[in-house]
Structure formats: structure tokens, C-alpha cells
């Protein structure tokens, strides 16, 4: 792991400067050498988490470019009426055209350019957020870096895409790698990209990908880590921290499509995964079957409520893995963890400030921080992922 950091230092002379970085606002560290970015994140992690224990050196990427497997483009017209695709300007709803993003998958970006060019010949209008007139709002692309499978999601303001079969044919003629195309309908005035309704118009409506030797089916609305290279490092670190011996019952809270659950399943007696998103839970159950894993079960619901019930019913767990969204966990969840009293808690976080808040709670209530490992999942952005091992005192 450390040798990767050495390599990062060599790479640091390559500085990427994106022409629209200021307007886009996604990459706060554009123009900063990669090793400097890592130093900055290390310092941030130390200032937020240092009081809990030693923060290990952050694990960076060998190649920090084009790492995102999920690419989103909003469609609009510029002042001259030309179709543009890109991103919302920071803190506004104005669209900035993106020609070449340095962190998004390149193949997915090519597909977005092709879609932009096809709109004219298919007479498809872009959606106008103010008037509600027009059709195409967003395109979202997800690509399995290991499987090569590609899902294109066309987000429309109304349900019908005229000549949809010919559109798919024309798109796949340019990009035969596309394995599925999904229509999603979003007719609401909202900043959410995806609407409720969706329908595959080509292929199965999901892609598969591989992580740490398991295969995962990913539906349009299911969460899947955006940087698969670093995700394997993250998951391996989390599982190593748990020190599993084969006899444990473990909980994977905020489990998404069951990635951590199923990768850990072969090292334990039983896994219970809990997740709020219905589509993700459905994916997780299918993923267990497809990987021939019989000791994992998945529940749909709020992780906090699930934990409260477990604690009330006096059920036991040896290790709790928890991987909440950036907002962190809540007292309902954390207090039930304390009641359940597992030997170990492995906390995976994408928000070091909410992580610090939750660690404060757990360390006040009988747990001790043993290891802290930052992993850089988001080069050029100011976010940082962290794995923390806590043990019962
Ligand atoms: N561990 C998974 C997912 C992490 S992302 C992975 O590595 O892929 C966080 C997940 O928490 C998302 O799937 C989100 O849908 C889910 N989530 C958000 N709020 C939740 C809640 N209150 N209870 C359970 N799951 C929740």
C-alpha cells in the first residue's frame, strides 16, 4: 500500500488544468499537483480525526484521471440555440458545457457526445427547466470497468422517445459496447436527476461489474462506488480490519447492492445487510444468488430502525460494518449499536466531519478507535473516504 504513495510522488509533476474548473466547481483541487492534494487531505483527516488515534498515510491512486465509472450530463441549449451537454454551474442551474472532463470515464464521455450529435437528426429537443418544454433532460452513463458493460440512462421530461428503436440502433452503431439503454421519466421541477419511472428499451436494464472477486448487478437507482480501483482497496482494508475468523455473525448497514456483505460472506458464518433503497436490496438479493452465497440475507428499511429492533430482540452480532451516506449516521443507529455491543465496528465514511461526530458518540459509549485509514476515492475533489476500526473497550 505504501509503495503506491511513492509512485504518487513521481506523478505529481503532471498537473491537470481543466478550463472550466472554476465554473463547474466539482474539482476543488484542479491545478494542484496530486501529491499536494494527498498531503492536503492527510492534514484535513488528521485535524478532524487525529484526536481519536493515529491516522495512517492516505492511499492515493497510481493514475488519478478518468476514474469515475458514473458520468452525468445535463442537456440544454446555449444562447445561440446550440445543444450543449455538461454540468450545472456551481450553486446555480445554469449549464456549463463540458467537452473533456479529466475525472470521468472517457468512453462514457464519448457516448454523451454521440448522443448530442444524434439529437438533431432525430429531432429531439432538450428539456427547458423553466418552461417544461422539450424532452431530453439528462444522460447518465454507468460503466463496469472490469466487465466492460455499459448502461445508458436517458432522462426525459415526458414518457415517449420518438423512434426509440432507431435511436438505440444509431447509438449502438457508434458504440457497440453499450449493453443496455434505459428510459427514465422525470417530469418534476427538481434538482434530482432520476425520476421514479424507468423502462429498459434495450438490454436487461442493469449492468454487472466485478469487485474483489464477486459479481454485482447494478440497477439505475442503486448506489455503486464511483471509483472501482480504490473501492477494492477500501473494501479489502475494511475486511482486514474486521479480522474475521469464520464464525462471526456480521451486520452490513447501509449495504447498497450488498458489496461488502457478499465479499465478507466467505469469511463469516452469517451476514445481514440492511439498506433503504428498494432497488438496491433487490440487486443485493440477486447478487447473493449469482455468487452462490447462501449465508447472506438482506432487509429493506432504515438502518437505525433495523438496529433498534435487533437490539430489542436481544439478537447478537460480532461485527457491525457501517457505510452511511455523507451525512453520517444518527443517534438511533449508534445507540442501538452500543446496545447490541458487537466486539468490533468497522466504519466506512465519505465525510470525515460527520465521521468525527459519530466517533465521538461511539468512543463515549464504550468503544475505542484502533485504526484509521484514509483512501483517496475522489482525486481532484475535496472529499475523502476513511475506514475506521473500533473495538469494544
Ligand atoms: N456500502 C455500500 C453503499 C454505501 S452508500 C457500497 O459500498 O456500495 C450508502 C448507502 O446507504 C446507499 O445505498 C443509500 O441508499 C443507503 N442509505 C441511506 N440512508 C439510509 C438509511 N437511513 N438506512 C439504510 N440505508 C440507507
Coordinates of N, CA, C and O in Angstrom, one line a residue, residues 4-134:
X4 N 2.5 2.6 -3.3 CA 1.6 3.4 -4.2 C 1.8 4.9 -3.9 O 1.8 5.7 -4.8
X5 N 2.0 5.2 -2.6 CA 2.2 6.6 -2.3 C 3.5 7.1 -2.9 O 3.5 8.2 -3.4
X6 N 4.5 6.3 -2.9 CA 5.8 6.7 -3.5 C 5.6 7.0 -5.0 O 6.1 8.0 -5.5
X7 N 4.8 6.2 -5.7 CA 4.5 6.4 -7.1 C 3.8 7.7 -7.3 O 4.0 8.4 -8.3
X8 N 2.9 8.0 -6.4 CA 2.1 9.2 -6.5 C 3.0 10.4 -6.5 O 2.8 11.4 -7.3
X9 N 4.1 10.3 -5.8 CA 5.0 11.5 -5.7 C 5.6 11.7 -7.1 O 5.7 12.9 -7.6
X10 N 6.0 10.6 -7.8 CA 6.6 10.8 -9.1 C 5.6 11.4 -10.1 O 5.9 12.2 -10.9
X11 N 4.3 11.0 -10.0 CA 3.2 11.5 -10.9 C 3.0 13.0 -10.7 O 2.3 13.6 -11.5
X12 N 3.4 13.5 -9.5 CA 2.9 14.8 -9.1 C 3.3 16.0 -10.1 O 2.7 17.0 -10.1
X13 N 4.3 15.8 -11.0 CA 4.6 16.8 -11.9 C 3.6 17.0 -13.0 O 3.5 18.1 -13.6
X14 N 2.8 16.0 -13.2 CA 1.7 16.1 -14.2 C 0.5 16.9 -13.6 O -0.2 16.4 -12.7
X15 N 0.4 18.1 -14.0 CA -0.7 18.8 -13.4 C -1.8 19.0 -14.4 O -1.6 19.4 -15.6
X16 N -3.0 18.6 -14.0 CA -4.2 18.7 -15.0 C -4.9 20.1 -14.7 O -5.2 20.4 -13.6
X17 N -5.0 20.9 -15.7 CA -5.8 22.1 -15.5 C -7.0 22.0 -16.5 O -6.8 22.0 -17.7
X18 N -8.1 22.0 -15.8 CA -9.4 21.9 -16.6 C -9.8 23.3 -16.9 O -9.9 24.2 -16.0
X19 N -10.2 23.6 -18.2 CA -10.5 25.0 -18.5 C -11.8 25.5 -17.8 O -12.0 26.7 -17.7
X20 N -12.7 24.6 -17.4 CA -13.9 25.1 -16.8 C -14.0 24.8 -15.3 O -15.1 24.8 -14.7
X21 N -12.9 24.5 -14.7 CA -12.9 24.0 -13.3 C -13.6 25.0 -12.3 O -14.3 24.6 -11.4
X22 N -13.4 26.3 -12.6 CA -14.0 27.3 -11.7 C -15.5 27.3 -11.8 O -16.2 27.4 -10.8
X23 N -16.0 27.3 -13.0 CA -17.4 27.3 -13.2 C -18.1 26.0 -12.7 O -19.2 26.0 -12.2
X24 N -17.5 24.9 -13.0 CA -18.1 23.6 -12.7 C -18.1 23.4 -11.2 O -19.1 23.0 -10.7
X25 N -17.0 23.6 -10.6 CA -17.0 23.5 -9.1 C -16.9 22.1 -8.5 O -16.8 22.0 -7.3
X26 N -16.8 21.1 -9.4 CA -16.7 19.7 -8.8 C -15.3 19.4 -8.3 O -15.2 18.7 -7.4
X27 N -14.3 19.9 -9.1 CA -12.9 19.6 -8.7 C -12.3 20.8 -8.0 O -11.7 21.7 -8.7
X28 N -12.4 20.8 -6.7 CA -11.8 21.9 -6.0 C -10.3 22.0 -6.0 O -9.7 23.0 -5.8
X29 N -9.7 20.8 -6.4 CA -8.2 20.8 -6.3 C -7.6 20.7 -7.8 O -6.5 20.2 -8.0
X30 N -8.3 21.2 -8.8 CA -7.8 21.3 -10.1 C -6.5 22.2 -10.1 O -6.6 23.2 -9.4
X31 N -5.5 21.8 -10.8 CA -4.3 22.6 -10.9 C -3.3 22.3 -9.8 O -2.2 22.8 -9.8
X32 N -3.8 21.5 -8.8 CA -2.9 21.2 -7.7 C -2.2 19.9 -8.0 O -2.9 18.9 -8.4
X33 N -0.9 19.8 -7.8 CA -0.2 18.5 -8.1 C -0.8 17.4 -7.2 O -1.2 17.7 -6.1
X34 N -0.9 16.2 -7.7 CA -1.6 15.1 -7.0 C -1.0 14.9 -5.6 O -1.7 14.7 -4.6
X35 N 0.3 14.9 -5.5 CA 0.9 14.6 -4.2 C 0.5 15.7 -3.2 O 0.4 15.5 -2.0
X36 N 0.3 16.9 -3.7 CA -0.1 18.0 -2.8 C -1.5 17.8 -2.3 O -1.9 18.1 -1.2
X37 N -2.4 17.3 -3.3 CA -3.8 17.0 -2.9 C -3.8 16.0 -1.8 O -4.6 16.1 -0.8
X38 N -2.9 15.0 -1.9 CA -2.9 13.9 -0.9 C -2.5 14.5 0.4 O -3.0 14.2 1.5
X39 N -1.5 15.4 0.4 CA -1.0 16.0 1.6 C -2.1 16.8 2.3 O -2.3 16.7 3.5
X40 N -2.8 17.5 1.5 CA -3.9 18.4 2.0 C -5.0 17.5 2.7 O -5.4 17.8 3.8
X41 N -5.3 16.4 2.0 CA -6.4 15.5 2.6 C -5.9 14.9 3.8 O -6.6 14.7 4.8
X42 N -4.6 14.5 3.8 CA -4.0 13.9 5.0 C -4.1 14.9 6.2 O -4.5 14.5 7.3
X43 N -3.8 16.1 5.9 CA -3.8 17.2 7.0 C -5.3 17.3 7.5 O -5.5 17.4 8.7
X44 N -6.2 17.4 6.6 CA -7.6 17.5 6.9 C -8.1 16.3 7.8 O -8.7 16.5 8.8
X45 N -7.7 15.1 7.4 CA -8.1 13.9 8.2 C -7.5 14.0 9.6 O -8.1 13.7 10.5
X46 N -6.2 14.4 9.6 CA -5.5 14.5 10.9 C -6.2 15.5 11.8 O -6.3 15.3 13.0
X47 N -6.6 16.6 11.2 CA -7.1 17.7 12.1 C -8.5 17.2 12.6 O -8.9 17.5 13.7
X48 N -9.3 16.5 11.8 CA -10.6 16.0 12.2 C -10.6 14.8 13.1 O -11.5 14.6 13.9
X49 N -9.7 13.9 12.8 CA -9.7 12.5 13.4 C -8.5 12.2 14.3 O -8.5 11.2 15.0
X50 N -7.5 13.1 14.2 CA -6.2 12.8 15.0 C -6.5 12.6 16.5 O -5.7 11.9 17.1
X51 N -7.5 13.2 17.0 CA -7.7 13.1 18.5 C -8.2 11.7 18.8 O -8.1 11.3 20.0
X52 N -8.6 10.9 17.8 CA -9.1 9.5 18.1 C -8.0 8.5 18.0 O -8.1 7.4 18.4
X53 N -6.9 8.9 17.3 CA -5.8 7.9 17.1 C -4.9 8.3 15.9 O -5.2 9.3 15.3
X54 N -3.9 7.5 15.6 CA -3.0 7.8 14.5 C -3.7 7.6 13.2 O -4.4 6.6 12.9
X55 N -3.6 8.6 12.3 CA -4.2 8.5 11.0 C -3.1 8.0 10.1 O -2.1 8.6 9.9
X56 N -3.3 6.8 9.5 CA -2.4 6.2 8.6 C -2.2 7.1 7.3 O -3.2 7.8 7.0
X57 N -1.1 6.9 6.6 CA -0.9 7.8 5.4 C -2.0 7.4 4.4 O -2.3 6.2 4.1
X58 N -2.6 8.4 3.8 CA -3.7 8.2 2.8 C -3.2 7.3 1.6 O -2.0 7.5 1.2
X59 N -4.0 6.5 1.1 CA -3.7 5.6 0.0 C -4.2 6.3 -1.3 O -5.4 6.5 -1.5
X60 N -3.3 6.8 -2.1 CA -3.7 7.5 -3.3 C -3.7 6.6 -4.5 O -3.5 5.4 -4.4
X61 N -4.0 7.2 -5.7 CA -4.1 6.4 -6.9 C -2.8 6.5 -7.7 O -2.2 7.5 -7.7
X62 N -2.5 5.4 -8.5 CA -1.4 5.5 -9.4 C -1.7 6.5 -10.5 O -0.9 7.2 -11.0
X63 N -2.9 6.3 -11.0 CA -3.3 7.2 -12.1 C -4.6 7.9 -11.7 O -5.7 7.3 -11.8
X64 N -4.6 9.2 -11.3 CA -5.8 9.8 -10.7 C -6.8 10.4 -11.7 O -7.6 11.2 -11.3
X65 N -6.7 10.0 -13.0 CA -7.5 10.6 -14.0 C -8.6 9.6 -14.5 O -8.4 8.4 -14.4
X66 N -9.7 10.2 -15.0 CA -10.8 9.4 -15.7 C -11.2 8.2 -14.8 O -11.5 7.1 -15.3
X67 N -11.3 8.4 -13.5 CA -11.6 7.3 -12.6 C -13.1 7.0 -12.4 O -13.5 6.0 -12.0
X68 N -13.9 8.0 -12.7 CA -15.3 7.9 -12.4 C -16.1 7.0 -13.3 O -16.1 7.2 -14.5
X69 N -16.7 5.9 -12.8 CA -17.5 5.0 -13.6 C -18.9 5.4 -13.9 O -19.7 4.7 -14.5
X70 N -19.3 6.5 -13.2 CA -20.6 7.1 -13.4 C -20.5 8.5 -13.9 O -19.9 9.3 -13.3
X71 N -21.1 8.8 -15.1 CA -21.0 10.1 -15.7 C -22.4 10.6 -16.0 O -23.2 10.0 -16.5
X72 N -22.5 11.9 -15.5 CA -23.8 12.5 -15.7 C -23.7 13.8 -16.5 O -22.8 14.5 -16.3
X73 N -24.6 13.9 -17.5 CA -24.6 15.2 -18.3 C -26.0 15.7 -18.3 O -26.9 15.0 -18.6
X74 N -26.1 17.1 -18.0 CA -27.4 17.7 -18.2 C -27.4 18.3 -19.6 O -26.4 18.8 -20.1
X75 N -28.5 18.3 -20.2 CA -28.7 18.8 -21.6 C -29.4 20.1 -21.6 O -30.4 20.3 -20.9
X76 N -29.0 21.0 -22.5 CA -29.6 22.3 -22.6 C -29.2 23.0 -23.9 O -28.5 22.3 -24.7
X77 N -29.6 24.2 -24.1 CA -29.2 25.0 -25.3 C -28.4 26.2 -24.9 O -28.8 26.8 -23.8
X78 N -27.4 26.6 -25.6 CA -26.7 27.8 -25.3 C -27.5 29.0 -25.9 O -28.5 28.8 -26.5
X79 N -27.0 30.2 -25.7 CA -27.7 31.4 -26.1 C -28.0 31.4 -27.6 O -28.9 32.0 -28.1
X80 N -27.1 30.8 -28.4 CA -27.2 30.7 -29.8 C -28.2 29.6 -30.3 O -28.4 29.4 -31.4
X81 N -28.7 28.8 -29.3 CA -29.6 27.8 -29.6 C -28.9 26.4 -29.9 O -29.6 25.4 -30.3
X82 N -27.6 26.4 -29.7 CA -26.9 25.1 -30.0 C -27.0 24.2 -28.7 O -27.0 24.7 -27.6
X83 N -27.2 22.9 -29.0 CA -27.3 21.9 -27.9 C -26.0 21.8 -27.1 O -24.9 21.7 -27.8
X84 N -26.1 21.9 -25.8 CA -24.9 21.7 -25.0 C -25.1 20.6 -24.0 O -26.3 20.4 -23.6
X85 N -24.1 19.9 -23.6 CA -24.2 18.9 -22.5 C -23.1 19.2 -21.5 O -22.0 19.6 -21.9
X86 N -23.4 19.1 -20.3 CA -22.4 19.4 -19.3 C -22.9 19.2 -17.9 O -23.6 18.3 -17.5
X87 N -22.6 20.3 -17.1 CA -22.9 20.2 -15.7 C -23.5 21.5 -15.2 O -23.3 22.5 -15.9
X88 N -24.2 21.5 -14.1 CA -24.7 22.8 -13.6 C -23.5 23.6 -13.0 O -22.7 23.1 -12.4
X89 N -23.6 24.9 -13.3 CA -22.6 25.8 -12.8 C -22.7 25.7 -11.3 O -23.8 25.6 -10.7
X90 N -21.6 25.9 -10.6 CA -21.6 25.7 -9.1 C -22.7 26.6 -8.5 O -22.8 27.8 -8.9
X91 N -23.5 26.1 -7.6 CA -24.5 26.9 -6.9 C -25.6 27.5 -7.8 O -26.1 28.6 -7.5
X92 N -25.8 27.0 -9.0 CA -26.8 27.6 -9.9 C -27.4 26.5 -10.8 O -27.0 25.4 -10.7
X93 N -28.4 27.0 -11.6 CA -29.0 26.0 -12.5 C -28.6 26.3 -13.9 O -29.2 25.8 -14.9
X94 N -27.6 27.2 -14.1 CA -27.1 27.4 -15.4 C -26.2 26.2 -15.8 O -25.5 25.7 -15.0
X95 N -26.3 25.8 -17.1 CA -25.5 24.7 -17.6 C -24.2 25.1 -18.2 O -24.1 26.0 -19.0
X96 N -23.1 24.5 -17.8 CA -21.7 24.8 -18.4 C -21.4 23.6 -19.3 O -21.5 22.5 -18.8
X97 N -21.1 23.9 -20.5 CA -20.7 22.8 -21.4 C -19.4 22.1 -21.0 O -18.5 22.8 -20.6
X98 N -19.4 20.8 -21.0 CA -18.2 20.0 -20.6 C -17.8 19.3 -21.9 O -18.5 18.4 -22.4
X99 N -16.6 19.6 -22.4 CA -16.1 18.8 -23.5 C -15.2 17.7 -23.2 O -15.4 16.6 -23.7
X100 N -14.4 17.9 -22.2 CA -13.5 16.8 -21.8 C -13.2 16.9 -20.3 O -12.4 17.7 -19.8
X101 N -13.9 16.1 -19.5 CA -13.7 16.1 -18.1 C -12.5 15.2 -17.7 O -12.4 14.1 -18.3
X102 N -11.7 15.6 -16.8 CA -10.5 14.8 -16.5 C -10.7 13.7 -15.5 O -9.8 12.9 -15.3
X103 N -11.8 13.7 -14.9 CA -12.0 12.6 -13.9 C -13.1 11.6 -14.3 O -13.2 10.6 -13.7
X104 N -13.9 11.9 -15.4 CA -14.9 11.0 -15.8 C -14.4 10.0 -16.8 O -13.6 10.3 -17.7
X105 N -15.0 8.8 -16.8 CA -14.6 7.8 -17.8 C -14.7 8.3 -19.2 O -15.7 8.9 -19.6
X106 N -13.7 8.1 -20.0 CA -13.6 8.7 -21.3 C -14.6 8.1 -22.3 O -15.2 8.8 -23.1
X107 N -14.8 6.7 -22.2 CA -15.7 6.1 -23.1 C -17.1 6.7 -22.9 O -17.9 7.0 -23.8
X108 N -17.5 6.9 -21.6 CA -18.8 7.4 -21.3 C -19.0 8.8 -21.9 O -20.0 9.2 -22.4
X109 N -17.9 9.6 -21.8 CA -17.9 10.9 -22.3 C -18.1 10.9 -23.8 O -18.9 11.7 -24.4
X110 N -17.5 9.9 -24.5 CA -17.7 9.8 -26.0 C -19.1 9.5 -26.3 O -19.7 10.1 -27.3
X111 N -19.7 8.7 -25.5 CA -21.2 8.3 -25.8 C -22.0 9.6 -25.6 O -23.0 9.8 -26.4
X112 N -21.7 10.4 -24.6 CA -22.5 11.6 -24.4 C -22.4 12.5 -25.6 O -23.4 13.1 -26.1
X113 N -21.2 12.6 -26.2 CA -21.0 13.5 -27.4 C -21.8 12.9 -28.5 O -22.4 13.6 -29.3
X114 N -21.8 11.6 -28.7 CA -22.6 11.0 -29.8 C -24.1 11.3 -29.6 O -24.7 11.6 -30.6
X115 N -24.6 11.2 -28.4 CA -26.0 11.4 -28.1 C -26.3 12.9 -28.5 O -27.3 13.2 -29.2
X116 N -25.4 13.8 -28.2 CA -25.6 15.2 -28.5 C -25.7 15.4 -30.0 O -26.6 16.1 -30.5
X117 N -24.9 14.7 -30.8 CA -24.9 14.8 -32.2 C -26.1 14.1 -32.8 O -26.6 14.5 -33.9
X118 N -26.7 13.1 -32.2 CA -27.8 12.4 -32.7 C -29.1 13.2 -32.6 O -30.1 13.0 -33.3
X119 N -29.1 14.1 -31.6 CA -30.4 14.8 -31.2 C -31.0 15.5 -32.5 O -32.2 15.5 -32.7
X120 N -30.1 16.1 -33.3 CA -30.6 16.9 -34.4 C -31.3 16.0 -35.4 O -32.4 16.3 -35.8
X121 N -30.6 14.9 -35.8 CA -31.2 14.1 -36.9 C -32.5 13.4 -36.4 O -33.3 13.1 -37.1
X122 N -32.6 13.2 -35.0 CA -33.8 12.6 -34.5 C -34.8 13.6 -34.1 O -35.9 13.3 -33.5
X123 N -34.5 14.9 -34.3 CA -35.4 16.0 -33.9 C -35.8 15.9 -32.5 O -37.0 16.1 -32.1
X124 N -34.9 15.6 -31.6 CA -35.2 15.5 -30.2 C -34.8 16.8 -29.6 O -33.6 17.3 -29.7
X125 N -35.7 17.5 -28.9 CA -35.4 18.8 -28.2 C -34.9 18.5 -26.8 O -35.3 17.6 -26.1
X126 N -34.0 19.4 -26.4 CA -33.6 19.4 -25.0 C -34.7 20.0 -24.1 O -35.4 20.8 -24.6
X127 N -34.7 19.6 -22.9 CA -35.8 20.0 -22.0 C -35.4 21.4 -21.4 O -34.3 21.6 -21.1
X128 N -36.4 22.2 -21.3 CA -36.2 23.5 -20.7 C -36.8 23.5 -19.3 O -38.0 23.4 -19.1
X129 N -35.9 23.7 -18.3 CA -36.4 23.6 -16.9 C -37.4 24.7 -16.5 O -38.2 24.5 -15.6
X130 N -37.3 25.8 -17.2 CA -38.2 26.9 -16.8 C -39.6 26.7 -17.4 O -40.6 26.9 -16.7
X131 N -39.7 26.3 -18.7 CA -41.0 26.2 -19.3 C -41.5 24.8 -19.3 O -42.7 24.6 -19.5
X132 N -40.7 23.8 -19.0 CA -41.1 22.4 -19.0 C -41.3 21.9 -20.5 O -41.8 20.8 -20.7
X133 N -40.8 22.7 -21.5 CA -40.9 22.3 -22.9 C -39.7 21.5 -23.3 O -38.6 21.8 -22.8
X134 N -39.9 20.5 -24.2 CA -38.7 19.8 -24.7 C -38.7 18.4 -24.0 O -39.5 18.1 -23.2

